[in-house]
Coordinates of C-alpha atoms in Angstrom, one line a residue:
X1 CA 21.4 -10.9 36.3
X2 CA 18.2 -9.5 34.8
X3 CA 20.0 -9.2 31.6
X4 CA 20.9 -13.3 32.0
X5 CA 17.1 -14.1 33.1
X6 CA 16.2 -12.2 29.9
X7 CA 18.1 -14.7 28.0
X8 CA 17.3 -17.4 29.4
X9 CA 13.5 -16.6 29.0
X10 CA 13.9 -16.2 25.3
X11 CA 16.0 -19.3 24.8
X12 CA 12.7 -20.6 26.6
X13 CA 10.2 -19.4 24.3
X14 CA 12.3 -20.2 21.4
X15 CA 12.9 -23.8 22.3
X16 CA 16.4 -23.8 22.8
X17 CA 16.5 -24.5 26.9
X18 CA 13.8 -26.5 28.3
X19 CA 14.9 -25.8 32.1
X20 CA 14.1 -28.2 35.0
X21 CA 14.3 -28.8 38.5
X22 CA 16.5 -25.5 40.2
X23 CA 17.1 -23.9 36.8
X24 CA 13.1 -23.3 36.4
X25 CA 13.0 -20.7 38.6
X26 CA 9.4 -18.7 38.5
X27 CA 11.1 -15.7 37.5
X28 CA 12.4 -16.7 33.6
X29 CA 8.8 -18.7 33.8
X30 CA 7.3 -15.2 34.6
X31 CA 9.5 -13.2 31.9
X32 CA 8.7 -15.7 29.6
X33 CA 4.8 -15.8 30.0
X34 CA 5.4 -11.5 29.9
X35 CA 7.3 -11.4 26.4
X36 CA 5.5 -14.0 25.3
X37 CA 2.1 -12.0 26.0
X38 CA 3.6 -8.7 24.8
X39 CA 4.6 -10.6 21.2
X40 CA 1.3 -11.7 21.4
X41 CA -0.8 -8.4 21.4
X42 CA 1.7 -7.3 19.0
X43 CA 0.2 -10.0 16.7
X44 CA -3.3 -9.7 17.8
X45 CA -3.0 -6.0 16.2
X46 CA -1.7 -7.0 13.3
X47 CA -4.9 -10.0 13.2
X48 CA -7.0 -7.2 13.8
X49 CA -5.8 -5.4 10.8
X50 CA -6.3 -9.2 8.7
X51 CA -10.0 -9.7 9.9
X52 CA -10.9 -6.3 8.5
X53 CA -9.1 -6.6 5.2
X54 CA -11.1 -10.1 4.7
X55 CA -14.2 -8.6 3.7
X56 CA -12.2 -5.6 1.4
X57 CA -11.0 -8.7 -0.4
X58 CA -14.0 -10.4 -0.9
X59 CA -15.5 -7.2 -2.0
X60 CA -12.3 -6.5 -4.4
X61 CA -12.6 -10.1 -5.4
X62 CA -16.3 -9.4 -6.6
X63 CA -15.5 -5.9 -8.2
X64 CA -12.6 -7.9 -10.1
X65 CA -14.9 -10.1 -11.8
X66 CA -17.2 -7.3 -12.7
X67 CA -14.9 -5.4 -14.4
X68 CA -14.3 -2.1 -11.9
X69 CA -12.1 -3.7 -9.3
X70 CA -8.9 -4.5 -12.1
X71 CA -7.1 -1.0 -10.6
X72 CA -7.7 -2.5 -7.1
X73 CA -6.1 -5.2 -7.4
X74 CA -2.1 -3.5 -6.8
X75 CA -3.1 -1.6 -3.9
X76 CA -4.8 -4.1 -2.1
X77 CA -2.0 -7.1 -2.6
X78 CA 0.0 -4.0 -1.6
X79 CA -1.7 -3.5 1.6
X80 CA -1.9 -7.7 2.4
X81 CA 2.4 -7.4 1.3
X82 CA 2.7 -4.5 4.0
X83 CA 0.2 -6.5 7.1
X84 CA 2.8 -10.0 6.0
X85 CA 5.9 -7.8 6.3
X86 CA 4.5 -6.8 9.5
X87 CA 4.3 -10.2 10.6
X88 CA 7.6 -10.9 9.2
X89 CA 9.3 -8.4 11.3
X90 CA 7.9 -9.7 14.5
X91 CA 8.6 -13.3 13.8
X92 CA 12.2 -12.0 12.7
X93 CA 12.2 -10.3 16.6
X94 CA 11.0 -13.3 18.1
X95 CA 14.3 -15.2 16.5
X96 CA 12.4 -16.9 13.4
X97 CA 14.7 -16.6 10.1
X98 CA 12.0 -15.9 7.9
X99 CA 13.2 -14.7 4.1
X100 CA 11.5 -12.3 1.9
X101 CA 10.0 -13.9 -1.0
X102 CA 9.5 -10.8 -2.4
X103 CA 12.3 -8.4 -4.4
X104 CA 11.2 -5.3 -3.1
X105 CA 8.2 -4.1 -1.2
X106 CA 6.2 -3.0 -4.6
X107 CA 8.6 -3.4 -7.6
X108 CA 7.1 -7.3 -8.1
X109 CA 3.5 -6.2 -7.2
X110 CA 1.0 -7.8 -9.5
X111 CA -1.1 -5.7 -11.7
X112 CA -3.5 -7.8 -13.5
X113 CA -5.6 -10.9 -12.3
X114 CA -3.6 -13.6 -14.3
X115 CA -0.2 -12.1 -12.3
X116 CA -2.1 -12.5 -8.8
X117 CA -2.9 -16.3 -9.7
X118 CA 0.7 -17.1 -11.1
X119 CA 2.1 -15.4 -8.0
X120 CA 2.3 -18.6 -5.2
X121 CA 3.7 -16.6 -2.5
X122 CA 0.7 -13.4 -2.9
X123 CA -1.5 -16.8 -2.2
X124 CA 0.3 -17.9 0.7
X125 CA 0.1 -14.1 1.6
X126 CA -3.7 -14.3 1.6
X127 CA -3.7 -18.2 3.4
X128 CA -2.1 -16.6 6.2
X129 CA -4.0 -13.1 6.4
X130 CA -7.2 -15.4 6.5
X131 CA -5.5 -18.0 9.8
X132 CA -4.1 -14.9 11.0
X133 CA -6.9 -12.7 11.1
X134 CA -9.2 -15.1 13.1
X135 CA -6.9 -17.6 15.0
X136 CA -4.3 -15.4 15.6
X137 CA -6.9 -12.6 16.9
X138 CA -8.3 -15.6 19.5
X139 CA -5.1 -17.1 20.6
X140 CA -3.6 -12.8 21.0
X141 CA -6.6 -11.9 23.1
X142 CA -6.5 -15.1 25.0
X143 CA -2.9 -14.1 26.2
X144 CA -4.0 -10.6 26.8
X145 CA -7.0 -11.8 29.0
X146 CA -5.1 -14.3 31.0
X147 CA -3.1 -12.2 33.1
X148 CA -5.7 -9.4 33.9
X149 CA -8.5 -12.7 34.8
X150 CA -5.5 -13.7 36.9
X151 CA -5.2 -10.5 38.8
X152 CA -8.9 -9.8 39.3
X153 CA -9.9 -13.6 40.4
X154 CA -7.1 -13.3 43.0
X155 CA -7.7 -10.0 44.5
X156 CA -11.8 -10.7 44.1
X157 CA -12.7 -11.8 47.6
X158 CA -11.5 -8.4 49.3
X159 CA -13.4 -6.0 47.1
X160 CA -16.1 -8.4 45.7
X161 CA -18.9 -7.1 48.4
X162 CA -18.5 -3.4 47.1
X163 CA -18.5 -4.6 43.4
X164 CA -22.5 -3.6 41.5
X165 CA -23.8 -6.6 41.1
X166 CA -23.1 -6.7 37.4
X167 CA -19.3 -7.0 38.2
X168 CA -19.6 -10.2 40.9
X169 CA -18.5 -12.9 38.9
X170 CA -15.1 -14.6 38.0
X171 CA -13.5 -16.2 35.2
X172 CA -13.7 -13.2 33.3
X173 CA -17.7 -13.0 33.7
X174 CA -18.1 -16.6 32.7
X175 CA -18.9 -17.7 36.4
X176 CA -21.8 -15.5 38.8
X177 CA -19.8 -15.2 42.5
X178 CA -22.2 -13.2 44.8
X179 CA -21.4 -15.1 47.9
X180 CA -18.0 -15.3 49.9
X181 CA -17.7 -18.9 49.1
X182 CA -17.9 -17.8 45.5
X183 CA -15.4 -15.2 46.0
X184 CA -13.2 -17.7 47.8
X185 CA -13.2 -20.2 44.8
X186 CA -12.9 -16.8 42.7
X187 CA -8.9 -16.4 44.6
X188 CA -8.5 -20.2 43.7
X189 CA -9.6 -19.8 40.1
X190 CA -7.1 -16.7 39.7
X191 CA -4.3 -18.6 41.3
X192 CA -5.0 -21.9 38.6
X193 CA -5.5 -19.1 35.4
X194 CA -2.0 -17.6 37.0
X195 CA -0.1 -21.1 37.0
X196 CA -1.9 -21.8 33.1
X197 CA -0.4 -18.3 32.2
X198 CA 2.8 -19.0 33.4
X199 CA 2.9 -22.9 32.0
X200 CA 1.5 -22.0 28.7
X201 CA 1.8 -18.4 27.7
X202 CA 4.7 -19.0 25.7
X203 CA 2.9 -22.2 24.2
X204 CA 0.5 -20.1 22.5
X205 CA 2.6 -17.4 21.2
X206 CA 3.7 -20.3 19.6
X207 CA 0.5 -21.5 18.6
X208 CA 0.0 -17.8 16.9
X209 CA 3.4 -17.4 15.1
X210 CA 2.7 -20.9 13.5
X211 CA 1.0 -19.7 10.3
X212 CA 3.2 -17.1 9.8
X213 CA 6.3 -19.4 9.9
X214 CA 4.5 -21.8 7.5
X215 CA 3.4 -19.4 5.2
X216 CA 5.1 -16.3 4.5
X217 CA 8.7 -17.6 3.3
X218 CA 9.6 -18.2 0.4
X219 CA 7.6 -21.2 -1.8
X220 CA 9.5 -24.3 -1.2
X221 CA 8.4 -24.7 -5.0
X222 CA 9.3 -21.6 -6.0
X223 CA 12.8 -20.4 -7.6
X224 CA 13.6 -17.2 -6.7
X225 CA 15.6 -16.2 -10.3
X226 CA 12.0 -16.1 -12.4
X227 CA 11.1 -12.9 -10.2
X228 CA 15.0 -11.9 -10.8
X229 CA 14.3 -12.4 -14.8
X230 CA 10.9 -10.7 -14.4
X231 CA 12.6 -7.8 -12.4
X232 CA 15.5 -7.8 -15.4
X233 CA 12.8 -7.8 -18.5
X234 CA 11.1 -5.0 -16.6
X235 CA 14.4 -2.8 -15.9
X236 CA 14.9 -4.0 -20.1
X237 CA 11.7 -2.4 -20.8
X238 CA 12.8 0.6 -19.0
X239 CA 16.0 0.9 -20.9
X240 CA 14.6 0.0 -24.1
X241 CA 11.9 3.2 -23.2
X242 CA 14.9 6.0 -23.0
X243 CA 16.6 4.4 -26.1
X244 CA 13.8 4.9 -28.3
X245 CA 13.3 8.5 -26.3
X246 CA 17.1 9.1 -27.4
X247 CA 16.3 8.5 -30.8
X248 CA 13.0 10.9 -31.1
X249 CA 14.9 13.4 -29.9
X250 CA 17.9 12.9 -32.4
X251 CA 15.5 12.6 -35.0
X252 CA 13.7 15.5 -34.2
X253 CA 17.3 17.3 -33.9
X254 CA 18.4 15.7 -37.3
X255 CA 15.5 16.0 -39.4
X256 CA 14.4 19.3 -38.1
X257 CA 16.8 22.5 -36.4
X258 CA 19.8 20.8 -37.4
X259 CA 18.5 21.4 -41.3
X260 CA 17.4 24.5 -40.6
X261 CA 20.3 25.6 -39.3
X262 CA 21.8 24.2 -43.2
X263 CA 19.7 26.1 -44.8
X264 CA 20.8 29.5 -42.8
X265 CA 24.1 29.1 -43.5
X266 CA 23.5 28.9 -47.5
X267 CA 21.1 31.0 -47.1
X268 CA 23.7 33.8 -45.4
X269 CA 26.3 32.7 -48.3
X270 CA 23.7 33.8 -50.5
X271 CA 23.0 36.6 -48.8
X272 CA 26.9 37.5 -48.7
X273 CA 27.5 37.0 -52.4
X274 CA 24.2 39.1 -53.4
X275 CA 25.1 42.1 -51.2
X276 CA 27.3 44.3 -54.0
X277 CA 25.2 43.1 -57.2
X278 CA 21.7 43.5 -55.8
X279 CA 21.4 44.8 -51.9
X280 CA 17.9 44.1 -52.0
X281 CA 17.9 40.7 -53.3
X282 CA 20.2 40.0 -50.3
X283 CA 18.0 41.8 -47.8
X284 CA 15.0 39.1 -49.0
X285 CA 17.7 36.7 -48.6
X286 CA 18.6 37.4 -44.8
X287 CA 14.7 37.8 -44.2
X288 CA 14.1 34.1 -45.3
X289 CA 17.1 33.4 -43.2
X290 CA 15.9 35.1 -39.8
X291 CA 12.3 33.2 -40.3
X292 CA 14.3 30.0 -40.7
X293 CA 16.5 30.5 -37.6
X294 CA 13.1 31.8 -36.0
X295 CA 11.8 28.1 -36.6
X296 CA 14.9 26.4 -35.5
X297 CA 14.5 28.2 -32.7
X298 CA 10.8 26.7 -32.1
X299 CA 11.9 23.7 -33.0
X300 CA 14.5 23.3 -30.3
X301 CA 12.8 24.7 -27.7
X302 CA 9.7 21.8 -28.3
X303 CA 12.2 19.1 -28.0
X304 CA 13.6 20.6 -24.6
X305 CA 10.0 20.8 -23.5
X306 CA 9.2 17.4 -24.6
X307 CA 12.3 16.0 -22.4
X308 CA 12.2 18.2 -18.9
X309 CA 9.5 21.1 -19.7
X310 CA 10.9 24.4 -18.7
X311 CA 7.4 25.3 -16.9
X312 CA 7.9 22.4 -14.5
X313 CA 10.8 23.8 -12.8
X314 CA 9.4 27.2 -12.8
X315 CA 6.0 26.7 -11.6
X316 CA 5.8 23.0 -10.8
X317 CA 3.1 20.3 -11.5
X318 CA -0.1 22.5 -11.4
X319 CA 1.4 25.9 -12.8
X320 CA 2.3 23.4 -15.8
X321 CA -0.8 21.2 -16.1
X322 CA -2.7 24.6 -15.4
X323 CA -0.9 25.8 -18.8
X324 CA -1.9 22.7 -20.7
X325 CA -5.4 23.2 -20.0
X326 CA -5.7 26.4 -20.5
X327 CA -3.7 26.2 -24.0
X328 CA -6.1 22.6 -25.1
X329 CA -8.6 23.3 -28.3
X330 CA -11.3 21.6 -26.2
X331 CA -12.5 23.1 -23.4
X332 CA -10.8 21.6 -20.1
X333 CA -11.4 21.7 -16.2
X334 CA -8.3 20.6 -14.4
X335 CA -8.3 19.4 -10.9
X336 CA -5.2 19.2 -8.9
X337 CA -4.1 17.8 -5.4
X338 CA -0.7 17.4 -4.5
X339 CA 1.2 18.7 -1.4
X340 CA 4.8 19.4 -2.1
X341 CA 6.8 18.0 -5.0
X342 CA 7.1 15.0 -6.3
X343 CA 10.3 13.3 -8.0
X344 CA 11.4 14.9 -11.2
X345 CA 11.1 12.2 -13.4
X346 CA 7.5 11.2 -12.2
X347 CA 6.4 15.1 -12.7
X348 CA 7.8 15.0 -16.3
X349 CA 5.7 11.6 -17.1
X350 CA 2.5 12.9 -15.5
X351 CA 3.0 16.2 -17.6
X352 CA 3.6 14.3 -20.2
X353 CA 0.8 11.8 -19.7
X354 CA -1.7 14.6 -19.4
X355 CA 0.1 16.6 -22.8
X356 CA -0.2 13.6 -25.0
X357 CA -3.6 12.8 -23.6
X358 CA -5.2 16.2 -24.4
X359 CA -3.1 16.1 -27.6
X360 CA -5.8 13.0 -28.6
X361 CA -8.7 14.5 -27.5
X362 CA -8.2 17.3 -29.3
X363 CA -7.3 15.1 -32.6
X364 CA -9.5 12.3 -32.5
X365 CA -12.2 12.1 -29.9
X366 CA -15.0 14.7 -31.0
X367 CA -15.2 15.8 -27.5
X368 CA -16.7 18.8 -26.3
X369 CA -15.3 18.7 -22.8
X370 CA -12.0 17.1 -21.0
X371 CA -11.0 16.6 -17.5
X372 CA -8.0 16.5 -15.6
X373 CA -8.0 15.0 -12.2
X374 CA -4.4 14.6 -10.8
X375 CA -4.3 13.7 -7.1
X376 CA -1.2 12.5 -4.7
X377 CA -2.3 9.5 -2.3
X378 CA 0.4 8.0 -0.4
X379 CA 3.3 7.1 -2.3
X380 CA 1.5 7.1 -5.6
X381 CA 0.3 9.9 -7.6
X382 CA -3.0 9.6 -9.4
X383 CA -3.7 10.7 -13.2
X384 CA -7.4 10.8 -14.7
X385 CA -8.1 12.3 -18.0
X386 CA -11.6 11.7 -19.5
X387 CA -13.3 13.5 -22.3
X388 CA -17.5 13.1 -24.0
X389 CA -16.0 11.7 -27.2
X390 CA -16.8 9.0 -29.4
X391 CA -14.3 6.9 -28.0
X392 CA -12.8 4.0 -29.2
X393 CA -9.1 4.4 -28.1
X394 CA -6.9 1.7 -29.2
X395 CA -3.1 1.3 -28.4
X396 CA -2.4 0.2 -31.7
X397 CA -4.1 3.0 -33.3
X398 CA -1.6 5.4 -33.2
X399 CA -3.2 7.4 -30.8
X400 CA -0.3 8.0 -28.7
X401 CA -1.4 5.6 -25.9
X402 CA 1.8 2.8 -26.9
X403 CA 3.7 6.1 -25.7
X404 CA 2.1 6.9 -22.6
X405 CA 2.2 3.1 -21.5
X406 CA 5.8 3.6 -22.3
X407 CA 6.4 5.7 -20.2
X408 CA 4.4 4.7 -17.4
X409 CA 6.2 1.4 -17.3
X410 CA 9.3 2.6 -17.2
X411 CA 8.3 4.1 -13.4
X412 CA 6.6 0.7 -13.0
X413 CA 3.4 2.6 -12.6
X414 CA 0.3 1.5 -14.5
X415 CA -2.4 2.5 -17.4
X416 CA -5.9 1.3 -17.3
X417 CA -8.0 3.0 -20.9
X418 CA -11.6 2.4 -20.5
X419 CA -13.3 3.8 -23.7
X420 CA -16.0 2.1 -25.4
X421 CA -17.2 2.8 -28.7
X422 CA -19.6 6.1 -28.4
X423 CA -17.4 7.4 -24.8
X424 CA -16.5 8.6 -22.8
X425 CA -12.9 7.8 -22.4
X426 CA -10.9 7.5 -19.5
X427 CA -7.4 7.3 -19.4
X428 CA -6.3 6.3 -15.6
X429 CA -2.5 6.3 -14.6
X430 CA -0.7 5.2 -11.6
X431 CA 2.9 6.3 -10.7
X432 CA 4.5 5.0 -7.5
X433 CA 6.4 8.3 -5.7
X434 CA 9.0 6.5 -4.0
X435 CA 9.2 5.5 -0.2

């Protein structure tokens, strides 16, 4: 029966049964005004989380156009994605069929300002956040207040004498009742707010869900297969990123151990043919061929390091950034913050991140300090190396920067290089840690 009532109260909501005479019973009236409020606070919370990210966007809006606010910009249309999906879910509760617009919930995020203006559903993100976060909040805590005004107007002229005289008033303080003819009207005024609870709770859970129904599906304008091509060119870049990795390290195999190893064997045929007509001639000869399989053996063991360093495995992140600071040619202070491990592959591209980074300042900057910061917030895991150089890092200089961005794309994280001519440099890195 309850179970039926249930039903029957949500069909009511949703618009699907408009009971009358018998069949609108006050008891599916009073489970619908109930769900109807709960859905409601529900959505008041999540208006309370829009109102306060309005002024964090106006204030990231501002640091945008100054400059500083660019590495805002992903985590904050990541935080207004998560409050919409929020929404989302509750409107999919309440029975709305509300698609995703979105691929994933960060593999599409925008990193750069002319990606946030091409994006129409991040904008219809924001239209909503802004209705949300200031109608929804009124029309939630209307449908919070209605029921508890109900309650106190009602019961109001048996306890009203004993209340301080601050409290003597109905309507939710809106009306002063210090006499008993007040306190009488004060039961009437409880029984009216009941019947407008009951009539039209439902009616503004309605009025609340409405922006979020008009706003966070899909663009009628928009066609979904340009974020599927976008999602394809990105997983190309990725792809394209462990070819060209394939290839260093068969070139460094090809060009380097693999002809050393050559030149042992000959060098051991010498070595053989030498050993009855001049022992010590083949003694030089096996010499040169120990310090050649001595450098093979370098050899290899850089290219192992430069795909799945050894020292990660062994002592993790921070024993293996620890190492490359300590080994650096410029003097280098490393920080480090992160609480267990993270994925394998995003360890190997911060270590190489930091590797390559230190390689340049040791090269090209001038420096006579370098930093490491490296800190895990979230899901993403934070890389900072600055030096005091000259600066003046370019991506097209062959600074080894094309390689980091590489292979920071490939995790769809992101590179921000601030270094103006005369320093410092900063090399900032993002890389998202999974969910």
């Amino acid at each position: 029966m309850v179970r039926e009532q249930m039903r029957q109260a949500k069909a009511w909501i949703e618009g699907q049964l408009r009971p009358e005479g018998e069949s609108a019973d006050l008891w599916v009236l009073l489970l619908a005004s109930l769900r109807a409020t709960g859905y409601g606070i529900v959505g008041a919370a999540f208006a309370f989380l829009a109102l306060y990210t309005i002024p964090l966007l106006l204030l990231t809006t501002v640091l945008v156009f100054l400059g500083p606010g660019r590495l805002l910009i992903r985590p904050m249309t990541r935080w207004v994605r998560t409050i919409a999906g929020l929404e989302r879910g509750r409107l999919r509760r309440l029975g709305y069929e509300i698609k995703n617009p979105y691929l994933g919930p960060y593999i599409d995020t925008p990193r750069r300002l002319r990606e946030l203006r091409a994006d129409p559903s991040v904008r219809r993100d924001l239209t909503w956040l802004v209705i949300h976060g200031t109608w929804g909040l009124i029309l939630g805590a209307l449908l919070l207040q209605m029921p508890f005004t109900a309650v106190h107007d009602v019961t109001y002229p048996v306890w009203w004498i004993v209340a301080p005289e601050a409290e003597q008033n109905i309507l939710n303080g809106l009306v002063k009742a210090d006499t008993a003819g007040a306190a009488l009207l004060g039961c009437a005024t409880g029984v009216a707010v009941f019947v407008l609870w009951i009539l039209f709770g439902p009616k503004l859970l309605d009025l609340q869900t409405r922006p979020g129904r008009s706003f966070l599906g899909p663009d009628p304008g928009m066609d979904l297969s340009e974020k599927v091509a976008r999602l394809t060119a990105t997983r190309a870049a990725a792809l394209d990123a462990h070819a060209v990795e394939l290839r260093r390290i068969e070139r460094a195999l090809h060009d380097g151990a693999q002809n050393r190893i050559v030149a042992v064997n000959v060098l051991i045929g010498a070595a053989r043919r030498e050993v009855e007509r001049d022992p010590a001639r083949a003694d030089q000869i096996l010499e040169r061929a120990q310090d050649t399989v001595e450098g093979a053996l370098a050899e290899l063991r850089a290219v192992v390091r430069s795909i799945l360093p050894p020292v990660l495995e062994d002592r993790g992140l921070t024993g293996a950034l620890s190492a490359l600071a300590s080994d650096c040619a410029v003097p280098c202070t490393l920080e480090v913050d992160v609480e267990g491990r993270c994925p394998a592959s995003v360890e190997a591209t911060a270590y190489f991140v930091v590797a390559e980074s230190l390689t340049n300042v040791a090269k090209h900057s001038g420096a006579s300090g370098a930093s490491v910061e490296v800190r895990r917030t979230g899901n993403t895991l934070n890389v900072l190396v600055a030096d005091d150089g000259r600066g003046g890092a370019d991506a097209a200089g062959g600074s080894g920067l094309a390689g980091i961005a590489r292979r920071v794309e490939a995790l769809d994280g992101t590179v921000a290089v601030h270094s103006p001519v005369g320093g410092p440099t900063e090399i900032r890195v993002e890389l998202p840690c999974g969910s």
